Amino acid sequence: MTAVAEVMDYDEVLERFDPVLGLEVHVELNTNTKMFCGCANVFGGEPNTHVCPVCLGMPGALPAVNGKAVESAMRIGLALNCEIAEWCRFARKNYFYPDMPKNFQTSQYDEPIAFNGYLDVELDDGSIFRVDIERAHMEEDTGKSLHVGGATGRIHGADYSLLDYNRAGVPLIEIVTKPLVGTGARAPEVARAYVAALRDLLRGLDVSDVRMDQGSLRCDANVSLMAKDATEFGTRTETKNVNSLRSVERAVRYEMTRHAAVLVGGGKIKQETRHFDESTATTRAGRTKETAEDYRYFPEPDLVPIAPSREWVAELKAGLPQPPWVRRKRLQEEWGLSDAELRDLVNADALDLVAATVDAGAKSDDARSWWVSYLSQQAKTLNKELAELPITPAQVARVSALVADGSLTNKLARAVVDGVLAGEGEPDAVVEARGLKVVSDDSALTAAVDEALAAQPDVAEKIRSGKVAAAGAIVGAVMKATKGSADAKRVRELIIERCS
Ligand SMILES: [Zn+2]
């Protein structure tokens, strides 16, 4: 038997199959308190300090719905062009998991608060892909397990596990798309662009801090392949909790190439959950996927149904903020950007960072250049999202101001940014500590100019005879001698002065 290739070449996948995507995004709401109790809803904290009988699932404890969470759920639904249920209920989703002390998750099952919507997503080339939304429903988050003693941090090989219930009962909204067909080769891009657009939308609504790195926005990517002549969807896998935009794209792409290899090799795709490994950009099998029947859903008897009045819904709809794409249009005009420049900015995930840098006093062109070029390169090198870089918009604005007033050359400015990224403190402290100020002290520069002229007498002679363009070679020599810290404009002036 010949060995089956583990993955198929991407182009070949597309010759034989059409991908079908389904994306489930979980969003933790930023309400002050949890979904069904008054415990503080905050990230982190000492383990098991934000808990009470309700979120610990103690016998006899009675939950009550957080009104603010219901309001956020409806605003999300409305922003996604969904219908809002006139009447809906919570259900118990029964299963055992140590980080879920009640042994059921309070969720919505067949009666979601919002359903039948869509989100228009802009792709890299400016075209729009409409993502149909099946539903957005309310549920609660689970606690967290910490597996101690193993090499991998996973339960296998661990000596023991610790449980932290601070996150148990945090309000979650799960947003589920309909099956996305017709994406073809762009399936990975559509997945990434959708999660990015959704994140922008949620940030604009101020309902969540949408931090993928902290898990307040998590994406499960369902992928299946249909042979070109097939009439039914293939078996799907669900890659869980992918925690960056880049990983969403890579996970979808990997699963497409893996499914194709299995199918062409005569195998079957197992319906299962999978985990994405950031370091290898591959997925590995998790648990075999349960079906809805396995959960024995039934209506939650301890909570009253939710029946939002149409007046309330209309009021929330009227109060929705400007959608992000409208804001983008406004910034594009304010900053004088072409469509392509705006798209680069959005694709680099730099729009908010640039806006914040401009708010901190930088010129929009300078702010844009920093984030889209140098800082984007650094983010790539460090394998981080741009927003995760350890530099703030205010710090970038400060470096930009130092360049504008002539204290730093562009080259020195990059060294200052490197210092900030390396944790050496504020830009001014880095300038001081690394001695990065531009040398505009004429006596020091004149000495360097004289030295350079003396070293290249033929060039010096040309300049003296009126060939000013030859000064470039001397400027270069001075910049080299001063390790880039000289004020190039002043150096040129001095060269002309010394040669006239
Ligand atoms: Zn509680």
XYZ file of C-alpha atoms and ligand atoms in Angstrom:
501
model
C 0.000 0.000 0.000
C 1.326 3.392 -0.914
C 1.404 5.947 1.818
C -1.271 8.613 1.607
C 0.111 12.134 1.525
C -0.902 13.957 4.667
C -1.950 17.101 2.836
C -2.739 17.938 -0.774
C -1.329 20.840 -2.738
C -3.756 23.755 -2.347
C -4.338 24.331 -6.063
C -5.076 20.662 -6.572
C -7.621 20.763 -3.720
C -9.500 23.480 -5.582
C -9.441 21.576 -8.863
C -11.232 18.665 -7.217
C -13.326 20.168 -4.416
C -15.397 23.133 -3.257
C -14.907 24.143 0.365
C -17.865 24.803 2.660
C -17.276 26.868 5.785
C -19.246 27.402 8.955
C -17.943 29.824 11.531
C -18.941 29.958 15.173
C -17.668 32.900 17.118
C -17.945 33.166 20.899
C -17.827 36.657 22.352
C -17.470 37.367 26.055
C -19.563 40.402 26.943
C -18.033 43.235 28.948
C -20.936 43.538 31.399
C -20.014 44.448 34.983
C -21.424 41.207 36.336
C -21.848 37.609 35.187
C -24.757 36.203 33.183
C -26.846 34.765 36.017
C -25.338 36.136 39.246
C -23.838 39.305 40.686
C -20.184 38.179 40.586
C -17.727 40.582 38.961
C -17.019 39.882 35.288
C -13.302 40.655 35.034
C -10.431 38.954 33.218
C -7.914 37.226 35.466
C -7.838 37.817 39.224
C -6.754 35.391 41.931
C -8.315 31.993 41.148
C -11.801 31.425 42.554
C -12.259 34.933 43.946
C -15.138 35.949 41.649
C -17.499 33.123 42.527
C -20.769 32.552 44.424
C -23.230 29.689 45.001
C -24.935 30.373 41.635
C -21.870 30.219 39.391
C -20.428 27.353 41.481
C -23.627 25.379 40.873
C -24.459 24.861 44.562
C -27.710 22.964 45.229
C -30.651 25.312 45.623
C -28.919 28.399 44.231
C -31.179 30.295 41.845
C -29.971 32.206 38.768
C -31.382 35.504 37.436
C -30.749 36.877 33.947
C -28.431 39.874 33.549
C -30.554 42.531 31.778
C -27.528 44.329 30.393
C -26.342 41.088 28.746
C -29.748 40.661 27.081
C -29.498 44.234 25.818
C -25.986 43.596 24.415
C -27.209 40.389 22.758
C -30.020 42.270 21.045
C -27.706 45.082 19.912
C -25.334 42.492 18.422
C -28.258 40.817 16.685
C -29.537 44.111 15.290
C -26.078 45.158 14.089
C -25.926 41.809 12.254
C -29.264 42.559 10.559
C -30.993 39.789 12.518
C -34.596 39.453 13.578
C -35.058 39.649 17.354
C -37.210 36.945 18.938
C -40.459 38.132 20.502
C -40.173 35.355 23.047
C -37.329 33.009 23.805
C -35.973 30.810 26.561
C -32.789 29.409 27.976
C -32.125 25.686 27.933
C -29.878 23.297 29.828
C -27.179 21.684 27.722
C -26.213 18.646 29.746
C -22.720 17.273 29.806
C -20.006 16.687 32.366
C -16.897 18.786 32.361
C -14.851 19.603 35.465
C -14.741 23.321 34.680
C -18.558 23.437 34.548
C -19.755 22.850 38.115
C -23.493 22.513 37.361
C -22.843 19.703 34.844
C -24.971 21.634 32.409
C -24.385 24.839 30.538
C -27.217 27.344 30.537
C -27.562 28.228 26.872
C -30.166 28.904 24.217
C -31.020 25.995 21.983
C -33.941 26.142 19.560
C -35.033 29.605 20.681
C -32.141 32.018 20.069
C -32.654 35.702 20.810
C -31.471 36.752 17.331
C -31.634 34.916 14.002
C -31.569 35.266 10.213
C -29.090 38.060 9.643
C -26.066 38.820 7.539
C -22.775 40.669 7.555
C -21.210 42.087 4.398
C -17.494 41.445 4.552
C -14.923 43.306 2.491
C -12.167 41.104 1.055
C -8.579 42.113 0.307
C -9.361 43.235 -3.243
C -12.281 45.397 -2.113
C -15.000 42.967 -3.212
C -17.840 42.171 -0.805
C -18.765 38.681 0.383
C -22.096 38.395 2.194
C -21.934 36.076 5.192
C -25.387 34.871 6.193
C -25.926 34.624 9.922
C -27.969 31.707 11.230
C -28.307 32.887 14.820
C -26.803 34.725 17.739
C -27.665 33.221 21.094
C -26.876 33.813 24.745
C -25.014 31.393 26.976
C -22.485 31.320 29.774
C -18.763 30.626 29.750
C -17.144 27.763 31.657
C -14.310 27.947 34.176
C -10.728 27.128 33.319
C -8.626 24.037 33.964
C -4.909 24.263 34.520
C -3.052 20.993 33.985
C 0.111 20.911 36.038
C 3.213 18.766 35.713
C 3.129 17.673 32.077
C 5.393 18.977 29.349
C 2.592 20.217 27.108
C 0.119 21.842 29.513
C -2.463 19.339 28.287
C -4.267 16.885 30.493
C -2.317 13.921 29.128
C 0.824 13.493 31.169
C -0.208 16.030 33.802
C 0.292 15.179 37.500
C -2.825 17.014 38.604
C -5.261 19.691 37.485
C -6.397 22.933 39.100
C -9.760 24.574 38.504
C -10.510 28.280 38.440
C -14.204 29.178 38.304
C -13.745 32.949 37.898
C -14.792 32.654 34.257
C -17.729 30.291 34.983
C -20.931 32.174 34.210
C -19.354 35.014 32.228
C -21.911 36.119 29.593
C -21.209 34.767 26.124
C -22.845 35.370 22.796
C -22.372 32.656 20.206
C -22.724 33.882 16.630
C -23.231 31.116 14.073
C -23.083 31.538 10.311
C -25.080 29.565 7.799
C -22.921 27.259 5.648
C -20.775 29.510 3.469
C -20.547 28.194 -0.067
C -19.001 29.672 -3.184
C -15.842 30.970 -1.544
C -13.578 28.690 -3.610
C -9.906 29.501 -3.236
C -10.774 32.433 -1.008
C -12.269 30.333 1.808
C -9.346 31.004 4.203
C -9.443 34.710 3.374
C -13.226 34.895 3.812
C -12.923 33.245 7.226
C -10.280 35.728 8.341
C -12.075 38.748 6.863
C -15.362 37.730 8.505
C -13.844 37.385 11.964
C -12.030 40.714 11.467
C -15.236 42.460 10.366
C -17.184 40.934 13.235
C -14.513 42.024 15.693
C -14.644 45.590 14.349
C -18.414 45.594 14.595
C -18.408 44.317 18.186
C -15.704 46.787 19.180
C -17.792 49.603 17.724
C -20.799 48.405 19.755
C -18.643 48.429 22.897
C -20.123 45.116 24.042
C -16.839 43.227 24.446
C -13.135 43.957 24.551
C -12.794 41.414 21.682
C -9.283 40.289 22.686
C -8.574 37.101 20.756
C -5.336 36.657 22.702
C -7.247 36.693 26.014
C -10.079 34.548 24.722
C -12.816 37.174 24.824
C -13.308 36.517 21.111
C -12.863 32.905 19.991
C -13.537 31.306 16.648
C -14.450 27.716 15.883
C -13.927 27.026 12.191
C -16.019 24.292 10.565
C -14.618 23.068 7.281
C -15.825 20.446 4.830
C -15.160 19.690 1.199
C -17.611 18.810 -1.575
C -16.349 16.924 -4.613
C -17.030 18.976 -7.754
C -19.872 16.645 -8.815
C -21.347 16.153 -5.313
C -24.804 17.384 -4.323
C -24.427 17.100 -0.567
C -22.022 18.684 1.885
C -19.106 16.569 3.009
C -18.387 15.651 6.638
C -17.057 18.609 8.559
C -14.477 19.056 11.241
C -14.570 21.826 13.797
C -11.241 23.452 14.695
C -11.817 24.933 18.155
C -10.834 28.208 19.771
C -8.551 29.570 17.117
C -7.117 32.649 18.768
C -5.834 35.026 16.119
C -7.010 36.242 12.723
C -3.954 34.791 11.067
C -4.577 31.425 12.683
C -8.192 31.393 11.479
C -6.947 31.744 7.918
C -4.199 29.168 8.346
C -6.453 26.655 10.128
C -9.048 26.731 7.338
C -6.400 26.341 4.688
C -4.746 23.455 6.500
C -8.013 21.594 7.035
C -8.878 21.945 3.331
C -5.565 20.382 2.302
C -5.863 17.663 4.956
C -9.465 16.711 4.101
C -8.589 16.516 0.400
C -5.676 14.182 1.053
C -7.842 11.883 3.197
C -10.708 11.843 0.696
C -8.540 11.270 -2.367
C -6.684 8.528 -0.496
C -10.012 6.698 -0.127
C -10.462 7.583 3.532
C -13.354 9.168 5.374
C -13.389 12.420 7.326
C -14.325 11.834 10.939
C -16.739 14.350 12.407
C -14.629 15.595 15.269
C -13.267 18.675 16.954
C -9.678 19.581 16.210
C -7.097 21.844 17.818
C -4.930 24.263 15.887
C -1.221 24.209 16.698
C 0.216 27.701 16.190
C 3.808 26.531 15.939
C 3.276 24.026 13.131
C 0.163 25.583 11.515
C -1.492 22.163 11.589
C -4.462 20.700 13.459
C -4.713 17.607 15.620
C -7.734 15.535 16.543
C -9.724 16.398 19.656
C -12.863 14.611 20.739
C -15.403 12.963 18.509
C -18.138 15.485 17.965
C -21.369 14.999 19.894
C -24.698 15.511 18.211
C -27.378 17.780 19.661
C -29.289 14.718 20.963
C -26.355 13.771 23.170
C -26.805 16.948 25.188
C -30.393 16.222 26.241
C -31.376 19.861 25.981
C -34.456 20.899 27.929
C -35.924 24.302 28.838
C -34.317 25.846 31.923
C -37.011 25.786 34.616
C -35.288 28.302 36.927
C -35.329 31.233 34.474
C -38.318 33.136 33.120
C -38.595 33.455 29.319
C -37.324 36.617 27.672
C -39.909 38.652 25.744
C -38.398 41.981 24.724
C -41.011 44.586 23.757
C -40.932 45.824 20.168
C -40.476 49.359 21.537
C -37.280 48.280 23.300
C -35.996 46.611 20.135
C -36.771 49.734 18.060
C -35.040 51.944 20.620
C -31.896 49.763 20.573
C -31.901 49.731 16.785
C -32.125 53.530 16.628
C -29.237 53.808 19.095
C -26.764 51.623 17.169
C -23.468 53.422 16.489
C -22.054 54.232 13.083
C -20.961 50.904 11.565
C -17.166 50.540 11.224
C -17.247 50.818 7.420
C -18.937 54.236 7.684
C -16.292 55.339 10.176
C -13.610 54.034 7.795
C -15.063 56.164 4.984
C -14.885 59.228 7.243
C -11.256 58.573 8.246
C -10.364 57.912 4.612
C -11.591 61.400 3.742
C -9.960 63.057 6.745
C -6.613 61.439 5.999
C -6.860 61.810 2.228
C -6.318 58.116 1.435
C -6.947 56.233 -1.792
C -9.107 53.098 -1.628
C -5.981 50.945 -1.916
C -4.243 52.807 0.920
C -7.270 52.411 3.152
C -7.454 48.732 2.335
C -3.782 48.238 3.180
C -4.452 49.878 6.500
C -7.451 47.691 7.244
C -5.688 44.532 6.073
C -2.727 45.350 8.266
C -5.232 45.636 11.117
C -3.802 49.100 11.727
C -6.789 51.422 11.390
C -7.557 51.812 15.086
C -3.875 52.060 15.953
C -3.315 54.789 13.383
C -6.440 56.639 14.556
C -5.194 56.487 18.147
C -1.724 57.661 17.057
C -3.272 60.603 15.201
C -5.366 61.374 18.283
C -2.095 61.429 20.254
C -0.786 64.197 17.992
C 0.941 62.513 15.026
C 0.318 63.426 11.391
C -1.806 60.764 9.708
C 0.842 60.020 7.048
C 3.522 59.509 9.685
C 1.270 57.388 11.876
C 0.243 55.268 8.922
C 3.804 54.767 7.755
C 4.940 53.563 11.185
C 2.165 51.050 11.686
C 1.862 49.709 8.145
C 5.573 49.441 7.388
C 8.088 49.170 10.173
C 5.839 47.991 12.992
C 4.013 45.496 10.749
C 7.390 43.987 9.850
C 8.314 43.758 13.524
C 4.970 42.108 14.321
C 5.581 39.536 11.609
C 9.085 38.825 12.872
C 7.814 38.394 16.423
C 4.808 36.371 15.200
C 2.390 38.718 16.959
C -0.685 40.687 16.015
C 0.099 44.354 15.428
C -1.998 45.423 18.418
C -0.056 43.039 20.664
C 3.281 44.778 20.059
C 4.573 46.300 23.305
C 4.359 49.865 21.994
C 1.429 52.262 22.399
C 0.011 54.748 19.879
C 1.110 57.540 22.257
C 4.702 56.257 22.119
C 4.613 56.093 18.319
C 3.266 59.652 18.261
C 6.139 60.766 20.501
C 8.764 59.194 18.202
C 7.020 60.823 15.268
C 7.214 64.227 16.998
C 10.945 63.754 17.632
C 11.461 63.119 13.906
C 9.302 66.116 12.981
C 11.315 68.524 15.152
C 14.609 67.200 13.803
C 15.741 65.496 17.016
C 15.774 62.113 15.296
C 16.488 60.901 11.771
C 14.280 58.128 10.430
C 17.034 55.634 11.080
C 17.488 56.778 14.679
C 13.718 56.761 15.130
C 13.619 53.096 14.183
C 16.299 52.404 16.779
C 14.182 54.229 19.380
C 11.152 52.126 18.421
C 13.317 48.995 18.718
C 14.246 50.138 22.231
C 10.607 50.644 23.215
C 9.717 47.206 21.785
C 12.588 45.687 23.762
C 11.080 47.071 26.968
C 13.624 49.841 27.506
C 10.941 52.362 28.463
C 9.465 55.517 26.980
C 10.924 56.923 23.721
C 12.691 59.806 25.491
C 14.307 57.397 27.940
C 15.505 55.210 25.041
C 16.969 58.259 23.252
C 18.835 59.145 26.445
C 20.022 55.639 27.318
C 21.104 54.691 23.801
C 22.525 58.155 22.980
C 20.413 58.430 19.850
C 20.000 62.180 19.469
C 20.756 63.694 16.060
C 24.167 65.358 16.018
C 23.404 68.860 14.801
C 26.217 70.405 16.807
C 28.137 72.196 14.041
C 31.601 71.779 15.514
C 31.259 68.000 15.674
C 29.722 67.847 12.205
C 32.289 70.189 10.650
C 35.102 67.989 11.917
C 33.417 64.926 10.374
C 32.844 66.794 7.091
C 36.491 67.915 6.907
C 37.647 64.399 7.570
C 35.430 62.991 4.814
C 36.557 65.639 2.340
C 40.175 64.917 3.152
C 39.606 61.196 2.625
C 38.103 61.733 -0.841
C 40.097 64.609 -2.367
C 38.866 63.939 -5.923
C 35.215 64.260 -4.827
C 36.100 67.376 -2.834
C 37.657 68.862 -5.968
C 34.507 68.190 -8.008
C 32.354 69.960 -5.433
C 34.749 72.895 -5.376
C 34.494 73.144 -9.158
C 30.707 73.510 -8.827
C 29.512 69.893 -9.186
C 27.252 70.076 -6.092
C 25.624 66.733 -6.887
C 28.878 65.044 -5.900
C 28.221 66.115 -2.283
C 26.055 63.000 -1.858
C 29.112 60.781 -1.503
C 30.478 62.967 1.291
C 27.081 63.109 3.044
C 27.065 59.292 2.930
C 30.548 59.106 4.384
C 29.624 61.469 7.233
C 26.423 59.565 7.977
C 28.457 56.359 8.120
C 31.076 57.902 10.359
C 28.402 59.197 12.747
C 26.480 55.907 12.644
C 23.462 57.644 11.134
C 23.088 60.155 13.905
C 23.988 63.247 11.846
C 21.385 65.681 10.555
C 21.807 64.955 6.835
C 20.426 68.291 5.697
C 22.841 70.210 7.896
C 25.748 68.010 6.724
C 24.998 68.910 3.100
C 24.934 72.625 3.955
C 28.273 72.328 5.739
C 29.880 70.496 2.806
C 28.837 73.284 0.402
C 30.075 75.876 2.892
C 33.492 74.203 3.289
C 33.939 73.822 -0.459
C 32.986 77.331 -1.520
Zn -21.451 34.080 40.873
